[in-house]
DNA sequence: CGCCTTTGACCCGCGC
DNA sequence: GCGCGGGTCAAAGGCG
């Protein structure tokens, strides 16, 4: 795997994660991607993010391995935020996600300070990973019912689901953020629809749904019981619309408003379609990513640590 | 008034 | 079959 390259999200250190987009539907047995931005099978949004955030994975770093066999990659950028990204592949694999310690500038990084929290996430998803043939289902939320409320669609789906037919889940995409606030601003509007106590954790898990009509994206937010400073956010589904924050428009694309901390989706769009991969970054931090070989059914995890 | 959060109830899948 | 845990619903209330 050495030599493979990848790009990563970068997010401004003044803020927590911006917008994240769940991967689009997958199909077949996609090849192991070598570049986050060249990952259309999963989601152009990822590519958008990657390009917009201008993260590059330094090819000189050897991938690390975790017990679960994921490949880790170190990436670097010139920003002050530490980020760990992991993409979980097929749900038949309950993979643990390793973490990264905050690497000092120019060091080559890597241990597993967030491992516990990552495992937490991983374990949590193991069950989900078993039963998904989600790929095309990933789009279902937005497509299946032409125009009706996602909630209703869900109900409908449940009702029409044959006995023995497992409930389909949309691809997920999770990350950890070191933050004091639970619900991180990401540019989208969310409505909380539930909260549950988490077993073996003093911190509850909150459930949010995108308020945009026809958009069935959900996200769960919880704190790691291992490290309460870490917020684990899991996105499920794919937005069927642009980030509301971008609609308002701004010329300040590279400097998200501190007020909204919104991610510039339009900027991402431009970046993607411009095809340009930003230039070199000052390597001040290192990133790790887990890449699993099987993306047929996607479960992604992105971990982010703030400095 | 519209939108959001809160929260108890409910549904469902899974393990025993 | 039963209990548990995760996820969702929906009524009620709060807030701007």
Short mmCIF file of C-alpha atoms (C1' of nucleotides) in Angstrom, two decimals:
data_model
loop_
_atom_site.label_atom_id
_atom_site.label_comp_id
_atom_site.label_asym_id
_atom_site.label_seq_id
_atom_site.Cartn_x
_atom_site.Cartn_y
_atom_site.Cartn_z
CA UNK A 1 0.00 0.00 0.00
CA UNK A 2 2.89 2.26 0.34
CA UNK A 3 2.93 4.63 -2.48
CA UNK A 4 -0.76 4.94 -2.56
CA UNK A 5 -1.94 8.37 -2.07
CA UNK A 6 -4.97 9.86 -0.62
CA UNK A 7 -6.41 13.15 0.23
CA UNK A 8 -8.03 14.10 3.33
CA UNK A 9 -10.36 16.58 4.73
CA UNK A 10 -8.94 19.59 6.16
CA UNK A 11 -10.92 21.79 8.29
CA UNK A 12 -10.08 25.12 9.63
CA UNK A 13 -8.72 24.96 13.08
CA UNK A 14 -11.08 27.63 14.19
CA UNK A 15 -13.88 25.31 13.67
CA UNK A 16 -15.05 21.83 14.06
CA UNK A 17 -15.93 19.73 11.15
CA UNK A 18 -17.79 21.37 8.41
CA UNK A 19 -20.11 19.62 6.26
CA UNK A 20 -19.81 16.00 5.73
CA UNK A 21 -21.64 14.11 3.18
CA UNK A 22 -22.62 10.58 3.37
CA UNK A 23 -21.33 8.49 0.60
CA UNK A 24 -23.45 7.88 -2.37
CA UNK A 25 -24.57 4.47 -3.17
CA UNK A 26 -22.06 1.87 -3.86
CA UNK A 27 -22.36 -1.05 -6.02
CA UNK A 28 -20.37 -4.02 -6.95
CA UNK A 29 -16.99 -4.52 -5.52
CA UNK A 30 -15.19 -1.31 -5.99
CA UNK A 31 -11.46 -1.35 -6.04
CA UNK A 32 -9.55 -0.05 -3.17
CA UNK A 33 -9.39 3.59 -3.73
CA UNK A 34 -6.11 5.30 -3.55
CA UNK A 35 -7.28 8.78 -3.47
CA UNK A 36 -10.06 10.12 -1.45
CA UNK A 37 -10.92 12.57 -4.10
CA UNK A 38 -10.98 9.91 -6.75
CA UNK A 39 -13.68 8.05 -5.04
CA UNK A 40 -16.70 8.61 -7.16
CA UNK A 41 -18.12 5.20 -6.49
CA UNK A 42 -18.66 6.20 -2.99
CA UNK A 43 -19.39 9.81 -3.19
CA UNK A 44 -18.48 12.77 -5.15
CA UNK A 45 -19.03 14.64 -1.99
CA UNK A 46 -16.06 13.03 -0.45
CA UNK A 47 -14.11 14.17 -3.37
CA UNK A 48 -15.49 17.58 -2.93
CA UNK A 49 -14.46 17.63 0.61
CA UNK A 50 -11.09 16.30 -0.09
CA UNK A 51 -10.40 18.82 -2.74
CA UNK A 52 -11.86 21.69 -0.89
CA UNK A 53 -9.98 20.89 2.20
CA UNK A 54 -6.87 20.43 0.28
CA UNK A 55 -5.51 17.54 2.15
CA UNK A 56 -2.93 15.33 0.80
CA UNK A 57 -1.75 12.08 2.06
CA UNK A 58 1.92 11.85 2.20
CA UNK A 59 2.98 8.85 0.21
CA UNK A 60 6.19 8.50 2.06
CA UNK A 61 4.44 7.26 5.11
CA UNK A 62 3.92 3.64 5.41
CA UNK A 63 0.43 2.68 6.20
CA UNK A 64 -0.13 1.43 9.64
CA UNK A 65 -2.20 -1.48 10.53
CA UNK A 66 -4.66 -2.06 13.22
CA UNK A 67 -5.81 -5.31 14.61
CA UNK A 68 -8.78 -5.26 12.39
CA UNK A 69 -6.56 -4.99 9.45
CA UNK A 70 -7.43 -1.58 8.27
CA UNK A 71 -4.85 0.32 6.50
CA UNK A 72 -3.85 3.56 7.97
CA UNK A 73 -2.46 6.40 6.14
CA UNK A 74 -0.84 9.46 7.38
CA UNK A 75 -1.69 12.66 5.77
CA UNK A 76 -0.51 16.07 6.40
CA UNK A 77 -1.73 19.50 5.83
CA UNK A 78 -0.95 22.97 6.90
CA UNK A 79 -3.74 23.45 9.25
CA UNK A 80 -3.93 23.30 12.92
CA UNK A 81 -6.52 20.69 13.29
CA UNK A 82 -5.85 17.12 13.81
CA UNK A 83 -7.96 14.72 11.94
CA UNK A 84 -8.24 11.03 11.80
CA UNK A 85 -10.30 9.51 9.12
CA UNK A 86 -11.43 6.04 8.61
CA UNK A 87 -13.62 4.46 6.10
CA UNK A 88 -15.37 1.37 7.09
CA UNK A 89 -16.08 -1.03 4.39
CA UNK A 90 -18.40 -3.91 4.25
CA UNK A 91 -20.61 -4.27 7.16
CA UNK A 92 -19.64 -7.81 7.54
CA UNK A 93 -16.45 -6.52 8.95
CA UNK A 94 -16.62 -5.01 12.31
CA UNK A 95 -13.44 -3.15 12.21
CA UNK A 96 -11.93 -1.21 14.96
CA UNK A 97 -10.71 2.16 14.11
CA UNK A 98 -7.45 3.23 15.48
CA UNK A 99 -6.75 6.74 16.39
CA UNK A 100 -3.98 9.14 16.27
CA UNK A 101 -2.23 11.16 18.74
CA UNK A 102 -1.74 14.69 18.03
CA UNK A 103 1.43 14.74 16.10
CA UNK A 104 3.82 17.50 16.58
CA UNK A 105 4.89 19.34 13.55
CA UNK A 106 7.24 17.41 11.38
CA UNK A 107 6.92 14.31 13.39
CA UNK A 108 5.65 11.24 11.85
CA UNK A 109 3.05 10.46 14.04
CA UNK A 110 0.85 7.97 15.29
CA UNK A 111 -0.39 6.08 18.14
CA UNK A 112 -3.80 5.52 19.34
CA UNK A 113 -5.03 7.91 21.81
CA UNK A 114 -8.47 7.92 20.41
CA UNK A 115 -8.55 4.27 19.93
CA UNK A 116 -10.90 3.70 22.74
CA UNK A 117 -13.42 6.06 21.41
CA UNK A 118 -12.98 4.72 17.97
CA UNK A 119 -13.54 1.23 19.12
CA UNK A 120 -16.55 2.48 20.80
CA UNK A 121 -17.92 3.61 17.54
CA UNK A 122 -16.82 0.55 15.79
CA UNK A 123 -18.37 -1.79 18.21
CA UNK A 124 -21.50 0.13 18.03
CA UNK A 125 -21.69 -0.31 14.34
CA UNK A 126 -20.79 -3.87 14.20
CA UNK A 127 -24.35 -4.90 14.38
CA UNK A 128 -25.36 -2.59 11.66
CA UNK A 129 -22.62 -3.79 9.52
CA UNK A 130 -24.08 -7.19 9.33
CA UNK A 131 -27.24 -6.45 7.62
CA UNK A 132 -26.78 -4.01 4.95
CA UNK A 133 -27.15 -4.17 1.34
CA UNK A 134 -27.59 -0.61 1.40
CA UNK A 135 -25.78 0.51 -1.51
CA UNK A 136 -28.63 1.48 -3.70
CA UNK A 137 -30.68 1.89 -0.66
CA UNK A 138 -28.47 4.71 0.25
CA UNK A 139 -30.46 6.86 -2.04
CA UNK A 140 -33.75 5.50 -1.06
CA UNK A 141 -34.58 8.04 1.53
CA UNK A 142 -34.63 10.76 -1.00
CA UNK A 143 -35.82 8.93 -4.03
CA UNK A 144 -38.22 6.36 -3.00
CA UNK A 145 -41.07 8.53 -2.18
CA UNK A 146 -41.47 11.24 -4.60
CA UNK A 147 -42.00 14.25 -2.57
CA UNK A 148 -43.22 13.02 0.71
CA UNK A 149 -41.74 13.47 4.09
CA UNK A 150 -38.82 11.22 4.88
CA UNK A 151 -40.51 10.23 8.07
CA UNK A 152 -43.52 9.08 6.21
CA UNK A 153 -41.33 7.36 3.75
CA UNK A 154 -39.73 5.54 6.57
CA UNK A 155 -43.00 4.47 7.97
CA UNK A 156 -44.12 3.41 4.58
CA UNK A 157 -40.97 1.50 4.14
CA UNK A 158 -41.49 -0.28 7.39
CA UNK A 159 -45.02 -1.14 6.56
CA UNK A 160 -44.31 -2.41 3.13
CA UNK A 161 -41.33 -4.31 4.27
CA UNK A 162 -41.91 -7.98 4.03
CA UNK A 163 -41.46 -10.13 7.00
CA UNK A 164 -37.96 -11.35 7.32
CA UNK A 165 -36.74 -8.54 5.22
CA UNK A 166 -34.20 -6.65 7.13
CA UNK A 167 -34.41 -3.00 7.49
CA UNK A 168 -32.10 -1.26 5.16
CA UNK A 169 -29.69 1.26 6.34
CA UNK A 170 -28.07 4.02 4.49
CA UNK A 171 -24.36 4.35 4.26
CA UNK A 172 -22.87 5.95 7.25
CA UNK A 173 -20.09 8.28 7.82
CA UNK A 174 -18.80 9.06 11.23
CA UNK A 175 -16.12 11.07 12.80
CA UNK A 176 -14.92 12.10 16.17
CA UNK A 177 -14.33 15.63 17.16
CA UNK A 178 -12.79 17.03 20.21
CA UNK A 179 -15.29 19.61 21.13
CA UNK A 180 -17.13 21.03 24.05
CA UNK A 181 -20.35 21.29 22.20
CA UNK A 182 -22.23 18.21 21.23
CA UNK A 183 -23.99 19.36 18.17
CA UNK A 184 -21.44 20.73 15.80
CA UNK A 185 -22.51 23.27 13.29
CA UNK A 186 -22.06 21.90 9.83
CA UNK A 187 -24.07 24.18 7.68
CA UNK A 188 -27.13 22.03 7.51
CA UNK A 189 -30.23 22.40 9.55
CA UNK A 190 -31.09 19.57 11.85
CA UNK A 191 -34.03 18.73 13.97
CA UNK A 192 -33.54 16.60 16.98
CA UNK A 193 -35.99 13.77 17.03
CA UNK A 194 -34.76 11.62 19.80
CA UNK A 195 -32.35 11.07 22.56
CA UNK A 196 -31.40 7.84 24.19
CA UNK A 197 -29.23 6.87 27.05
CA UNK A 198 -26.23 4.97 25.89
CA UNK A 199 -25.40 1.78 27.60
CA UNK A 200 -22.25 1.97 29.65
CA UNK A 201 -22.01 5.64 29.10
CA UNK A 202 -23.19 8.54 31.17
CA UNK A 203 -23.71 10.53 28.04
CA UNK A 204 -26.86 10.30 25.98
CA UNK A 205 -27.00 9.88 22.25
CA UNK A 206 -28.96 12.39 20.29
CA UNK A 207 -30.67 11.74 17.01
CA UNK A 208 -31.02 14.44 14.41
CA UNK A 209 -32.69 14.57 11.05
CA UNK A 210 -32.07 17.01 8.26
CA UNK A 211 -34.96 19.43 8.18
CA UNK A 212 -34.92 19.83 4.45
CA UNK A 213 -37.83 18.17 2.76
CA UNK A 214 -37.04 15.05 0.82
CA UNK A 215 -33.73 14.80 2.55
CA UNK A 216 -33.53 11.75 4.71
CA UNK A 217 -30.12 12.34 6.15
CA UNK A 218 -29.78 11.65 9.80
CA UNK A 219 -27.07 12.02 12.26
CA UNK A 220 -26.34 10.76 15.70
CA UNK A 221 -24.31 12.63 18.19
CA UNK A 222 -22.83 11.25 21.31
CA UNK A 223 -19.88 11.67 23.56
CA UNK A 224 -17.27 9.10 24.02
CA UNK A 225 -17.47 7.64 27.45
CA UNK A 226 -13.76 7.00 27.28
CA UNK A 227 -12.95 10.55 26.52
CA UNK A 228 -15.82 12.91 27.22
CA UNK A 229 -14.05 15.60 25.30
CA UNK A 230 -14.66 13.66 22.14
CA UNK A 231 -17.90 13.97 20.30
CA UNK A 232 -18.79 11.18 17.96
CA UNK A 233 -20.98 12.24 15.10
CA UNK A 234 -22.39 9.74 12.69
CA UNK A 235 -24.06 10.79 9.49
CA UNK A 236 -26.38 8.46 7.69
CA UNK A 237 -27.56 9.04 4.20
CA UNK A 238 -26.83 11.57 1.58
CA UNK A 239 -28.10 15.08 1.36
CA UNK A 240 -30.33 15.62 -1.61
CA UNK A 241 -29.75 19.30 -1.59
CA UNK A 242 -27.05 21.84 -1.25
CA UNK A 243 -25.87 23.03 2.04
CA UNK A 244 -28.31 25.72 3.13
CA UNK A 245 -25.47 27.84 4.32
CA UNK A 246 -24.16 28.12 0.82
CA UNK A 247 -27.38 29.34 -0.61
CA UNK A 248 -26.89 32.63 1.03
CA UNK A 249 -23.72 33.01 -0.89
CA UNK A 250 -20.44 34.45 0.12
CA UNK A 251 -17.22 35.33 -1.50
CA UNK A 252 -15.33 34.29 1.49
CA UNK A 253 -15.16 30.72 0.59
CA UNK A 254 -11.99 29.85 2.23
CA UNK A 255 -12.82 31.49 5.44
CA UNK A 256 -16.02 30.16 6.77
CA UNK A 257 -17.90 32.54 8.87
CA UNK A 258 -17.14 32.07 12.50
CA UNK A 259 -20.74 32.68 13.18
CA UNK A 260 -22.10 29.92 11.13
CA UNK A 261 -19.01 27.87 10.72
CA UNK A 262 -20.68 26.65 7.66
CA UNK A 263 -19.02 24.59 5.15
CA UNK A 264 -19.02 25.95 1.68
CA UNK A 265 -20.59 23.32 -0.41
CA UNK A 266 -20.55 25.44 -3.48
CA UNK A 267 -16.90 25.88 -3.01
CA UNK A 268 -16.49 22.20 -2.87
CA UNK A 269 -18.48 21.87 -5.96
CA UNK A 270 -16.29 24.29 -7.75
CA UNK A 271 -13.24 22.57 -6.54
CA UNK A 272 -14.39 19.26 -7.71
CA UNK A 273 -15.43 20.31 -11.11
CA UNK A 274 -12.44 22.47 -11.58
CA UNK A 275 -10.58 19.25 -11.18
CA UNK A 276 -7.86 21.04 -9.43
CA UNK A 277 -6.11 19.60 -6.52
CA UNK A 278 -4.67 22.32 -4.48
CA UNK A 279 -1.01 22.56 -4.10
CA UNK A 280 1.26 21.63 -1.35
CA UNK A 281 0.52 22.30 2.19
CA UNK A 282 2.83 23.10 4.94
CA UNK A 283 3.16 19.85 6.75
CA UNK A 284 2.42 20.64 10.29
CA UNK A 285 0.24 17.79 11.29
CA UNK A 286 -0.28 14.26 10.41
CA UNK A 287 -3.38 12.39 9.73
CA UNK A 288 -4.33 8.86 9.61
CA UNK A 289 -6.94 7.15 7.69
CA UNK A 290 -8.33 3.73 7.63
CA UNK A 291 -9.16 2.27 4.34
CA UNK A 292 -10.95 -0.94 4.20
CA UNK A 293 -10.88 -2.99 1.10
CA UNK A 294 -14.53 -3.65 0.81
CA UNK A 295 -16.77 -0.76 0.08
CA UNK A 296 -19.65 -2.74 -1.17
CA UNK A 297 -21.56 -1.72 1.84
CA UNK A 298 -20.22 1.31 3.34
CA UNK A 299 -19.69 2.23 6.84
CA UNK A 300 -17.38 5.08 7.14
CA UNK A 301 -15.77 6.62 10.02
CA UNK A 302 -13.94 9.80 10.20
CA UNK A 303 -12.21 10.85 13.30
CA UNK A 304 -11.14 14.30 13.98
CA UNK A 305 -9.18 15.72 16.78
CA UNK A 306 -8.81 19.32 17.42
CA UNK A 307 -5.77 20.89 18.74
"C1'" DC B 1 -46.86 31.05 14.65
"C1'" DG B 2 -43.34 28.23 13.13
"C1'" DC B 3 -39.62 25.69 14.43
"C1'" DC B 4 -37.22 23.29 17.67
"C1'" DT B 5 -36.26 20.33 21.86
"C1'" DT B 6 -37.72 17.17 25.25
"C1'" DT B 7 -39.19 12.83 26.61
"C1'" DG B 8 -41.94 8.74 27.36
"C1'" DA B 9 -43.85 5.28 24.55
"C1'" DC B 10 -43.43 2.29 21.00
"C1'" DC B 11 -41.37 -0.81 17.45
"C1'" DC B 12 -38.01 -3.93 15.95
"C1'" DG B 13 -34.05 -6.94 15.82
"C1'" DC B 14 -31.23 -9.86 18.31
"C1'" DG B 15 -29.36 -12.90 21.83
"C1'" DC B 16 -30.33 -16.05 25.38
"C1'" DG C 1 -40.81 -16.45 24.32
"C1'" DC C 2 -38.69 -12.92 26.78
"C1'" DG C 3 -35.81 -9.18 27.83
"C1'" DC C 4 -32.70 -5.78 26.27
"C1'" DG C 5 -30.96 -2.16 23.53
"C1'" DG C 6 -31.13 0.78 19.50
"C1'" DG C 7 -33.85 3.64 16.88
"C1'" DT C 8 -38.06 6.30 15.99
"C1'" DC C 9 -42.51 8.48 16.86
"C1'" DA C 10 -45.26 12.06 18.40
"C1'" DA C 11 -47.34 14.96 21.90
"C1'" DA C 12 -46.24 18.72 24.71
"C1'" DG C 13 -43.90 22.63 25.74
"C1'" DG C 14 -40.36 26.38 24.95
"C1'" DC C 15 -38.45 30.01 22.35
"C1'" DG C 16 -37.73 33.78 19.09
#
